[in-house]
XYZ file of C-alpha atoms in Angstrom:
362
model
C 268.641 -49.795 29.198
C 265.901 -48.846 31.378
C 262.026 -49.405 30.645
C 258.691 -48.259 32.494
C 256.148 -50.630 32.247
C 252.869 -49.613 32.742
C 249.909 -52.325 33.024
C 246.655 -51.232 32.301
C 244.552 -53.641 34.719
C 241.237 -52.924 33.212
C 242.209 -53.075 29.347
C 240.428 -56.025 28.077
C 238.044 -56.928 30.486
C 235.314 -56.007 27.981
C 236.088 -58.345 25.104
C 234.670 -61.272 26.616
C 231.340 -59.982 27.961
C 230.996 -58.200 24.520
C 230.796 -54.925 25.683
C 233.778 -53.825 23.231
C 235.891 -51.911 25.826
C 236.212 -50.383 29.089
C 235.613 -46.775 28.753
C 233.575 -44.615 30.593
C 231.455 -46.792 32.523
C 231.631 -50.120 30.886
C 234.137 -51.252 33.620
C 231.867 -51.853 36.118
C 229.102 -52.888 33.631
C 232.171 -55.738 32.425
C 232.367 -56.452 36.028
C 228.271 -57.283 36.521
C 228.436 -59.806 33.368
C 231.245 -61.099 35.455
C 234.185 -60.296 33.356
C 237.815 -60.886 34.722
C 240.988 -59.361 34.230
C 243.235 -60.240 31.643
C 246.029 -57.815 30.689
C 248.482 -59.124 33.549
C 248.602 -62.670 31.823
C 249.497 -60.554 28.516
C 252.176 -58.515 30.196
C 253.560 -61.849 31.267
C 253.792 -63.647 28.033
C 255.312 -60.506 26.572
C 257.941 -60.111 29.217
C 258.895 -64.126 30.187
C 261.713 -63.946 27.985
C 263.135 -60.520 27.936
C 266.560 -59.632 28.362
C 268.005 -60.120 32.032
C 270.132 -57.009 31.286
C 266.981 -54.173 31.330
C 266.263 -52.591 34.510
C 262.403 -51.906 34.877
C 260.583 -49.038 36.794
C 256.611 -49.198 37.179
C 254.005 -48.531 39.400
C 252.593 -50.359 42.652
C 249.151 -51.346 40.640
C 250.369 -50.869 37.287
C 252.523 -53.510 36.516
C 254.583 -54.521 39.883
C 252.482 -58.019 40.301
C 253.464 -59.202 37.288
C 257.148 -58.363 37.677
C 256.905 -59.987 40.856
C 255.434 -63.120 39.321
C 258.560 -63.029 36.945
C 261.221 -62.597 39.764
C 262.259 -59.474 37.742
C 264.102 -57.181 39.684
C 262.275 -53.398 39.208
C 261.798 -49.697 40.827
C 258.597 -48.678 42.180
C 257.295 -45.264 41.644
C 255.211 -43.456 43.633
C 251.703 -41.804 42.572
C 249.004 -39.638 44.392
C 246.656 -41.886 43.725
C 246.292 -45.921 43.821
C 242.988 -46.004 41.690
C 244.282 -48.664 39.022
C 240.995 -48.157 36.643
C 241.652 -44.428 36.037
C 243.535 -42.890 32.887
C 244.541 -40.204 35.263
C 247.061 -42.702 37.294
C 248.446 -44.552 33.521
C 249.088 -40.871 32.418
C 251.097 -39.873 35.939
C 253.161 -43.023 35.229
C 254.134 -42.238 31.982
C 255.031 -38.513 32.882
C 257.217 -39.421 35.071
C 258.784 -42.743 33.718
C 259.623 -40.018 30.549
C 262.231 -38.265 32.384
C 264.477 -41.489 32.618
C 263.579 -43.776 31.011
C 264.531 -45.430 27.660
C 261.211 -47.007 26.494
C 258.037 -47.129 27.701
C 256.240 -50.529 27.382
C 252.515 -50.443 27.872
C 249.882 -53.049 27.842
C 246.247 -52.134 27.070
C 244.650 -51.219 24.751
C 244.114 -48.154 21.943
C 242.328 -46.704 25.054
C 245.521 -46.564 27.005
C 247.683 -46.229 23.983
C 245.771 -42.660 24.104
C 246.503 -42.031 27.751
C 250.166 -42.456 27.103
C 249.768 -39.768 23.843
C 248.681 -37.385 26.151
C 251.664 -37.773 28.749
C 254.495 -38.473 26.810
C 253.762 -37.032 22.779
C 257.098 -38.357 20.806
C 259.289 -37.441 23.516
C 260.598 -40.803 24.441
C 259.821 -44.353 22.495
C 257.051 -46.480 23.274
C 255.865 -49.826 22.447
C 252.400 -51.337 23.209
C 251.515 -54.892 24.246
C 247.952 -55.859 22.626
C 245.803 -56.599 25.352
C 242.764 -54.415 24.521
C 239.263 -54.969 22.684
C 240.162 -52.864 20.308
C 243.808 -52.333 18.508
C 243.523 -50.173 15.676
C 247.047 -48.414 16.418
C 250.322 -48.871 14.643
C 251.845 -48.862 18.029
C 250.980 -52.165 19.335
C 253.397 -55.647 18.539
C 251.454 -58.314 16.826
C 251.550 -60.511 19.817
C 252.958 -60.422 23.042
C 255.639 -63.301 22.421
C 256.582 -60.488 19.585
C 258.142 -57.883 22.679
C 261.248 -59.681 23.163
C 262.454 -59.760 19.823
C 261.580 -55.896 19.323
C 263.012 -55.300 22.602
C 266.533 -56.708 21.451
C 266.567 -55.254 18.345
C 265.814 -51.561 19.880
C 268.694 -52.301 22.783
C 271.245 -53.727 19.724
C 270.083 -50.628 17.596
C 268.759 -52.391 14.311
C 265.308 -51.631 15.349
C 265.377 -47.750 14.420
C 261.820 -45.892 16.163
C 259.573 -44.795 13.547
C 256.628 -42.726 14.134
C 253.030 -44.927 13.994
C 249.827 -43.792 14.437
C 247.449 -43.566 17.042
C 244.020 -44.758 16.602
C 240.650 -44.729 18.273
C 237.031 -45.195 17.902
C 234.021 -43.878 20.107
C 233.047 -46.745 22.526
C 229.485 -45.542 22.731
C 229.121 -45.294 18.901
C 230.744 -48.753 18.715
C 228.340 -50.232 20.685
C 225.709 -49.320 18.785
C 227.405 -50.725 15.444
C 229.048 -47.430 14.149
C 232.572 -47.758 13.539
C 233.973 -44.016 13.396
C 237.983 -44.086 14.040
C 239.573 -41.124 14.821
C 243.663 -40.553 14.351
C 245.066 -38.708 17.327
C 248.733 -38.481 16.755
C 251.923 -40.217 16.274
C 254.314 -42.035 18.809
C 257.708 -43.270 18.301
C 257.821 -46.956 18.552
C 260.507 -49.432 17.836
C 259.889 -50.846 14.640
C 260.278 -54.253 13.536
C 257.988 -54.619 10.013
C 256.834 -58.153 10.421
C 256.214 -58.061 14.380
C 254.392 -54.660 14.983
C 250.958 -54.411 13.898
C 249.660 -51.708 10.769
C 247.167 -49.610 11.622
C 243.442 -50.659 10.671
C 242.867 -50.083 6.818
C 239.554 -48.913 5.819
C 238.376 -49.527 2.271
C 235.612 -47.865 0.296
C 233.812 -47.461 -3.371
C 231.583 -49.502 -5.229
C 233.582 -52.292 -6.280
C 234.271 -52.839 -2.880
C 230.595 -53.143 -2.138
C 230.310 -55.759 -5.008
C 232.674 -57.430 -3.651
C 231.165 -58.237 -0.344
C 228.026 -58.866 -2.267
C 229.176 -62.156 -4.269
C 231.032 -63.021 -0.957
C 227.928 -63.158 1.021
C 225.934 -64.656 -1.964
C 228.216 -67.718 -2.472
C 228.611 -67.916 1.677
C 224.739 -68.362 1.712
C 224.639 -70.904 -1.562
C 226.865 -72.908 0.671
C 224.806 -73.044 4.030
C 223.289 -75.853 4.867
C 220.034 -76.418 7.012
C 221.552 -78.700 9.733
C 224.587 -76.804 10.475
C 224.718 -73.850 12.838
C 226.770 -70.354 11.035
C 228.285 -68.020 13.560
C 228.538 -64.861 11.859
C 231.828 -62.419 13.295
C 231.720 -59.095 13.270
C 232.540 -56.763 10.185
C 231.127 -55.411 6.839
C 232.161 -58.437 4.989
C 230.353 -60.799 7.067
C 227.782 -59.096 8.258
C 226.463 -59.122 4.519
C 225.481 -62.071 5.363
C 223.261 -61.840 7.877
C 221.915 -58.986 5.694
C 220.930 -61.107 2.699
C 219.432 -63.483 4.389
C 217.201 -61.117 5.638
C 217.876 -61.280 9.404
C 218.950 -58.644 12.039
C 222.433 -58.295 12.707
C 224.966 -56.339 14.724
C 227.550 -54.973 12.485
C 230.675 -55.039 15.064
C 228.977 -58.267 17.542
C 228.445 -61.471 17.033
C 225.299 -63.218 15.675
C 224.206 -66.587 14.490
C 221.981 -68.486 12.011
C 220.491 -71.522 12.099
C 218.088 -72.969 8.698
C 217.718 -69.893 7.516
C 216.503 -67.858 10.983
C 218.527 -65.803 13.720
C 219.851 -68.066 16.220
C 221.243 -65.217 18.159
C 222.106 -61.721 18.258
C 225.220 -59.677 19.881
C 226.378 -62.883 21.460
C 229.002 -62.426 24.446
C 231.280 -65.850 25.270
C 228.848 -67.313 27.661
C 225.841 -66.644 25.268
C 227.932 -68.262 22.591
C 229.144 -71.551 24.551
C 225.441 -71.953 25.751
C 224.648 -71.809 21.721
C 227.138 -74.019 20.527
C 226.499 -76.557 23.255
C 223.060 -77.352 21.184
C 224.319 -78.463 17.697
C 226.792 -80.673 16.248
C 227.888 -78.856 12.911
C 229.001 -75.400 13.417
C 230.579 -73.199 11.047
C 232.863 -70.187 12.059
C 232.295 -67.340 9.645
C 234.897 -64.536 10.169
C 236.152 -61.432 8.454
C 239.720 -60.161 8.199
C 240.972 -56.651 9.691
C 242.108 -54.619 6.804
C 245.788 -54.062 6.501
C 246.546 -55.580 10.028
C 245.529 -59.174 8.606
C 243.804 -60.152 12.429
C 241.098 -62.346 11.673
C 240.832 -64.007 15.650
C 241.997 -61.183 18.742
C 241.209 -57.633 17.077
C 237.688 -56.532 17.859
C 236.189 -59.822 18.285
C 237.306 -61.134 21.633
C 234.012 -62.635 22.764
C 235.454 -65.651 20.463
C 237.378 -67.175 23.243
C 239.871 -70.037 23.175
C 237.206 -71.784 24.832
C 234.848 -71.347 22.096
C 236.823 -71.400 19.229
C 237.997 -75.275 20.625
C 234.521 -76.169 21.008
C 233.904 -74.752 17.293
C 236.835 -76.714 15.838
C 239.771 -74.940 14.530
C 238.973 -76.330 10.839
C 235.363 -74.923 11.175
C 236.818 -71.412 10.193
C 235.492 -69.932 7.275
C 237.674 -66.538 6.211
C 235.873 -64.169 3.973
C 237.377 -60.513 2.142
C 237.424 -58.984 -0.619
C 240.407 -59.384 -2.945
C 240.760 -55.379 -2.555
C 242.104 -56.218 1.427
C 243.885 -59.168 0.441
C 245.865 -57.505 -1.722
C 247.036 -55.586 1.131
C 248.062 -58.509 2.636
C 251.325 -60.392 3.048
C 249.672 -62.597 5.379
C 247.417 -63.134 8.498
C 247.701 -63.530 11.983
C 245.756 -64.463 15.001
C 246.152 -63.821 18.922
C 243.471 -65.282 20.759
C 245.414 -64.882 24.589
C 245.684 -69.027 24.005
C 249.932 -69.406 22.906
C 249.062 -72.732 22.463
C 245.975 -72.251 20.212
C 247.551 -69.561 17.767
C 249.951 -72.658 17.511
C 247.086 -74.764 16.002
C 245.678 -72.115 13.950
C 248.859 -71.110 11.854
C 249.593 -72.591 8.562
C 247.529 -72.057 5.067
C 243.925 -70.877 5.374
C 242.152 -70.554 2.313
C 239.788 -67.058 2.328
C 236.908 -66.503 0.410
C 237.139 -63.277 -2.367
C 234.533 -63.369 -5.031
C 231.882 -66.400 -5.975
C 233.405 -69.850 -5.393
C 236.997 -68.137 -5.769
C 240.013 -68.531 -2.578
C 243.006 -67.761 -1.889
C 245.583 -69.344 0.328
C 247.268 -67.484 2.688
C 249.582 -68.239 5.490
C 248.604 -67.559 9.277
C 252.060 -66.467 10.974
């Protein structure tokens, strides 16, 4: 069995900074808010227990450090160019890894999962580790520590490809709070039902809208004046900030403090500064339709460093009983192992006025 593994060294990098992705420009706007990069310590959860049998081909700057790191024996290919930030060098990769290779394992995000569309269509399987902002794909495993196992079961042949969708939105729009996804075709990916990711469900209609009314009536009922309320990103919770009256940013992160914005479009520093100022603080999040994400999908200024300055049982879970009947149950992948250890178990989510369900982070 022989995999390419192509690293996208940029994906990421705008999570943090809240810029929600590193198209176009944004890159070296991520780097002037003093963003890092991320996606090799992804890669390298994904692939520190994977088979000793696979032989691995990638790139000189697209995925050769981290095999290196992992004393994993691997062919270098060669490309025109060494520019690690451009689409143009992830898409070379993959055209050439297609010609012999078995499966192509990328790490980015729906940004690259788009770049390696374009090179290699259906014509050889491919399997995404999630290390963008954004993962609205069907391509992508749940977590990194998820590769392995779907890696075994495609070399042992129960894990039969299937072809999943590929999703993006318009970075631009998305900064601007306008969520428009586009599908832009299918891949074959290994499939393994519980440990690769649905693609983003989008729900609409008017009892829907009801719904997220009474959610974000009961949420405010509930606040209280001495506790600070960060407010995630999403319709659901968003309403919030809504009925109170306040500004908000539909796909950032804001706050609320007695009644009155404590902060709008918050990036991790912004939101450690914040935090640093108040002793209650409440975690208000939404859930990602049919995916189940509430912490790693589209809201990765909410850092393991945060969240453990938050408190773990300061999450609040809101959605409307529509998405949670969607759902099986949740997950979380915050780039922290040992955090999305802390966080699993029953979390009860808020559906209608003073009315929960349990479900079970996994």
């Amino acid at each position: 069995m022989k995999i390419g593994l192509i690293v996208n060294p940029i994906a990421g990098m705008g999570g943090s900074v809240g810029l929600k992705g590193t198209d176009g420009d944004a890159y070296e706007k991520a780097i002037e808010l003093g963003a890092v990069r991320t996606s090799h310590l992804a890669a390298k959860r994904a692939l520190a227990l994977v088979r000793n049998d696979i032989s691995f081909t990638t790139a000189k700057n697209l995925g050769s450090s981290v095999l290196n790191y992992l004393d994993i024996a691997h062919d270098i290919i060669s490309l025109s160019s060494d520019d690690d930030t451009k689409s143009e060098d992830t898409k070379a990769a993959a055209t050439i890894m297609k010609k012999d290779c078995d499966l192509i394992l990328f790490c980015g995000g729906d940004g690259t999962a788009r770049d390696i569309l374009d090179a290699v269509g259906t014509d050889v399987p491919v399997l995404g580790i999630p290390a963008g902002v954004k993962m609205y794909s069907s391509v992508f495993a749940s977590t990194p520590e998820d590769i392995p196992n779907i890696i075994h079961g495609f070399v042992s042949g129960y894990a039969k490809t299937a072809e999943r969708d590929v999703m993006d939105i318009n970075e631009d729009d998305h900064r601007n709070g306008v969520l428009s996804a586009k599908l832009y075709g299918f891949m074959k990916v290994p499939y393994v039902p519980s440990l690769v990711q649905s693609c983003k469900g989008v729900y609409e209609g008017s009892n829907e809208e009801e719904e997220i009314d009474e959610i974000a009536e009961y949420v405010i009922s509930e606040m209280r004046n001495d506790t600070l309320y960060i407010i995630g990103p999403g319709s659901t919770a968003c309403r919030i900030m809504e009925r109170i009256g306040l500004g908000h940013t539909l796909l950032g992160i804001d706050a609320v403090f007695d009644g009155k914005a404590a902060g709008l479009n918050m990036n991790e520093k912004e939101l450690l500064s914040l935090i640093s100022g108040y002793k209650k603080i409440i975690l208000i999040l939404g859930i990602i339709g049919k995916q189940g994400f509430f912490l790693g999908r589209g809201n990765k200024e909410i850092t393991p460093a945060v969240i453990r300055k938050i408190g773990i049982d300061n999450i609040v879970l809101v959605a409307t009983i529509t998405k949670l009947n969607d759902l099986k149950e949740l997950h979380v992948d915050t780039g922290d192992p040992e955090l999305d250890k802390e966080l699993k178990g029953y979390r009860k989510v808020i559906f209608r006025h003073a009315r929960e369900r349990m479900i079970k982070v996994v």
